């Protein structure tokens, strides 16, 4: 509970120094999340025009951004013996971003924004709030939530297959401002896999009961 209060109510986040001291999947996920934020929220050259970018342009953009990102938030990967790990995570980032952008185009998405904090909603004796990794809007003006996960594919498949993806449900409700809900999905960065029960929005990416 105290972590929830510090992150969402007080809006406090770990400083960059703390992140430098982590060298595991948490750090790798943080780095790829930061690339996603820069790509969708910053104008070129800090970001990328994902609507027009080729796979080669995506790869080149990551390659340019990666050294600075490691110095700022991934210093542990600059230590001796970590070069191969840093290269592996960079490759994972390129594959994930390339696949994610291809899927956005398949879904006919025309707008994408990362790191979104929607307006809180009254809930019981408190407030319902959240921090959404990626909000997308298609040409039919429908919005959807995409929650990015570094790993945990099997766990998320089970959650969605059994109708208990609580995190997506909260984000969906918040984005709809309490008036119904919007489509939601998990995207597993390392597996380049989208997991959802909303094939009407996320075309060619539906999860069925048999998948779980």
Coordinates of C-alpha atoms in Angstrom, one line a residue:
X1 CA 0.0 0.0 0.0
X2 CA 2.7 2.5 0.8
X3 CA 4.3 1.9 -2.6
X4 CA 1.0 2.7 -4.3
X5 CA 0.7 5.9 -2.3
X6 CA 4.2 7.1 -3.1
X7 CA 3.9 6.3 -6.8
X8 CA 0.3 7.3 -7.7
X9 CA -0.8 9.7 -5.0
X10 CA 2.4 11.5 -4.3
X11 CA 3.6 10.9 -7.9
X12 CA 7.2 10.1 -6.7
X13 CA 9.4 7.8 -8.8
X14 CA 12.8 6.3 -8.2
X15 CA 15.7 8.6 -9.1
X16 CA 18.1 7.7 -11.9
X17 CA 20.8 6.8 -9.4
X18 CA 18.7 4.0 -7.9
X19 CA 18.0 2.6 -11.4
X20 CA 21.7 2.5 -12.2
X21 CA 22.2 0.1 -9.3
X22 CA 19.8 -2.5 -10.8
X23 CA 21.0 -5.0 -13.3
X24 CA 18.2 -7.4 -14.0
X25 CA 15.0 -7.7 -16.0
X26 CA 13.6 -4.7 -14.1
X27 CA 16.4 -2.5 -15.5
X28 CA 15.9 -4.0 -19.0
X29 CA 12.2 -3.2 -18.9
X30 CA 12.8 0.3 -17.7
X31 CA 15.2 1.0 -20.6
X32 CA 12.8 -0.3 -23.2
X33 CA 9.9 1.6 -21.6
X34 CA 12.0 4.8 -21.9
X35 CA 12.6 4.1 -25.6
X36 CA 8.9 3.7 -26.1
X37 CA 8.2 7.0 -24.3
X38 CA 10.8 8.9 -26.3
X39 CA 9.7 7.3 -29.6
X40 CA 6.0 8.2 -29.3
X41 CA 6.2 11.4 -27.2
X42 CA 9.2 13.3 -28.6
X43 CA 9.4 14.9 -32.0
X44 CA 12.3 13.7 -34.3
X45 CA 15.2 13.4 -33.9
X46 CA 14.7 12.6 -30.2
X47 CA 11.6 10.7 -31.2
X48 CA 10.5 9.0 -34.4
X49 CA 7.8 9.4 -36.9
X50 CA 6.5 5.9 -36.4
X51 CA 3.8 6.2 -39.1
X52 CA 6.4 6.4 -41.8
X53 CA 9.5 4.8 -40.3
X54 CA 11.0 1.7 -42.0
X55 CA 12.4 -1.1 -40.0
X56 CA 15.9 0.2 -40.8
X57 CA 15.0 3.6 -39.5
X58 CA 13.7 2.1 -36.3
X59 CA 16.9 0.1 -35.9
X60 CA 19.1 3.2 -36.6
X61 CA 17.1 5.3 -34.1
X62 CA 17.5 2.8 -31.3
X63 CA 21.2 2.6 -32.1
X64 CA 21.6 6.3 -31.8
X65 CA 19.6 6.6 -28.6
X66 CA 21.0 3.6 -26.9
X67 CA 24.4 4.9 -25.7
X68 CA 22.9 8.0 -24.2
X69 CA 20.2 6.0 -22.5
X70 CA 22.7 3.6 -20.9
X71 CA 24.7 6.5 -19.6
X72 CA 21.6 8.2 -18.1
X73 CA 19.7 5.2 -16.8
X74 CA 21.6 2.0 -17.4
X75 CA 25.1 2.6 -16.1
X76 CA 25.3 -1.0 -14.7
X77 CA 25.3 -2.3 -18.3
X78 CA 28.5 -0.2 -19.0
X79 CA 30.5 -2.1 -16.5
X80 CA 33.1 -4.7 -17.6
X81 CA 31.4 -8.0 -18.4
X82 CA 28.0 -6.5 -19.2
X83 CA 28.7 -5.6 -22.9
X84 CA 27.0 -8.7 -24.2
X85 CA 23.9 -8.2 -22.0
X86 CA 23.7 -4.6 -23.2
X87 CA 23.8 -5.7 -26.8
X88 CA 21.1 -8.4 -26.1
X89 CA 18.7 -5.9 -24.5
X90 CA 19.3 -3.4 -27.4
X91 CA 18.4 -6.2 -29.9
X92 CA 15.3 -7.0 -27.8
X93 CA 14.3 -3.3 -27.9
X94 CA 14.7 -3.2 -31.7
X95 CA 12.6 -6.3 -32.2
X96 CA 9.9 -5.1 -29.8
X97 CA 9.6 -1.6 -31.3
X98 CA 9.7 -2.9 -34.9
X99 CA 6.9 -5.4 -34.1
X100 CA 4.8 -3.0 -32.0
X101 CA 4.9 -0.3 -34.7
X102 CA 3.9 -2.9 -37.4
X103 CA 1.0 -3.9 -35.2
X104 CA -0.1 -0.3 -34.7
X105 CA -0.4 0.0 -38.5
X106 CA -2.4 -3.3 -38.6
X107 CA -4.8 -1.9 -36.1
X108 CA -5.2 1.3 -38.2
X109 CA -3.9 3.4 -35.3
X110 CA -3.4 7.1 -36.2
X111 CA -2.3 8.4 -32.7
X112 CA -0.2 6.9 -29.9
X113 CA 0.9 8.4 -26.6
X114 CA 3.1 6.8 -24.0
X115 CA 3.3 7.3 -20.3
X116 CA -0.3 8.6 -19.8
X117 CA -1.9 9.4 -16.5
X118 CA -5.7 9.7 -16.9
X119 CA -7.9 11.6 -14.6
X120 CA -8.6 9.8 -11.3
X121 CA -12.1 8.4 -10.6
X122 CA -13.9 8.1 -7.3
X123 CA -13.9 4.6 -6.0
X124 CA -15.3 3.4 -2.7
X125 CA -13.8 5.7 -0.1
X126 CA -10.9 6.8 -2.2
X127 CA -9.7 7.3 -5.8
X128 CA -9.0 4.9 -8.7
X129 CA -5.9 5.9 -10.6
X130 CA -3.2 4.5 -12.7
X131 CA -0.3 5.1 -15.1
X132 CA -0.8 3.8 -18.7
X133 CA 2.2 2.7 -20.7
X134 CA 0.6 3.4 -24.1
X135 CA -2.8 4.8 -25.3
X136 CA -3.7 4.5 -28.9
X137 CA -6.5 5.8 -31.1
X138 CA -7.6 4.4 -34.4
X139 CA -9.1 6.0 -37.5
X140 CA -12.6 5.3 -36.2
X141 CA -11.7 7.4 -33.1
X142 CA -11.7 4.5 -30.8
X143 CA -9.1 4.4 -28.0
X144 CA -7.4 1.5 -26.4
X145 CA -4.9 0.7 -23.6
X146 CA -1.7 -1.2 -24.2
X147 CA 0.2 -2.3 -21.1
X148 CA 3.9 -3.1 -21.8
X149 CA 5.5 -6.0 -19.9
X150 CA 9.2 -7.1 -20.3
X151 CA 8.2 -10.7 -19.6
X152 CA 5.6 -12.8 -17.9
X153 CA 3.9 -14.0 -21.1
X154 CA 2.3 -17.2 -19.6
X155 CA 1.0 -15.3 -16.6
X156 CA -0.7 -12.7 -18.7
X157 CA -2.1 -15.2 -21.1
X158 CA -3.7 -17.0 -18.1
X159 CA -5.1 -13.7 -16.7
X160 CA -6.7 -12.7 -20.0
X161 CA -7.9 -16.2 -20.8
X162 CA -9.6 -16.4 -17.4
X163 CA -11.1 -12.9 -17.6
X164 CA -9.1 -11.5 -14.6
X165 CA -6.7 -8.9 -16.1
X166 CA -7.4 -6.4 -13.2
X167 CA -4.7 -4.0 -14.3
X168 CA -6.2 -3.7 -17.8
X169 CA -9.7 -3.3 -16.4
X170 CA -8.6 -0.4 -14.2
X171 CA -6.8 1.4 -17.0
X172 CA -9.7 0.8 -19.4
X173 CA -12.2 2.2 -16.9
X174 CA -10.0 5.3 -16.3
X175 CA -9.4 6.0 -20.0
X176 CA -13.2 5.8 -20.6
X177 CA -13.6 8.3 -17.7
X178 CA -15.9 5.9 -15.9
X179 CA -18.4 5.7 -18.8
X180 CA -18.0 2.1 -19.8
X181 CA -14.6 0.8 -20.8
X182 CA -12.2 0.7 -23.8
X183 CA -10.3 -2.2 -25.4
X184 CA -7.1 -3.3 -23.6
X185 CA -4.1 -5.6 -24.2
X186 CA -0.8 -6.7 -22.7
X187 CA 2.2 -6.5 -25.0
X188 CA 5.1 -8.7 -24.0
X189 CA 8.3 -7.0 -25.1
X190 CA 10.7 -10.0 -25.1
X191 CA 8.2 -12.3 -26.9
X192 CA 6.8 -9.6 -29.3
X193 CA 3.4 -11.0 -28.3
X194 CA 0.1 -9.1 -27.8
X195 CA -2.4 -10.7 -25.5
X196 CA -6.0 -9.5 -25.6
X197 CA -9.7 -10.4 -25.7
X198 CA -10.6 -7.5 -28.0
X199 CA -10.0 -8.7 -31.6
X200 CA -12.4 -6.0 -32.8
X201 CA -9.7 -3.4 -32.1
X202 CA -6.5 -5.4 -32.0
X203 CA -6.9 -7.1 -35.4
X204 CA -5.0 -10.4 -35.9
X205 CA -3.9 -10.4 -32.2
X206 CA -6.8 -12.1 -30.4
X207 CA -6.4 -14.5 -27.5
X208 CA -8.8 -17.4 -27.3
X209 CA -9.5 -19.8 -24.4
X210 CA -7.4 -22.5 -26.2
X211 CA -4.3 -20.2 -26.1
X212 CA -4.3 -20.4 -22.3

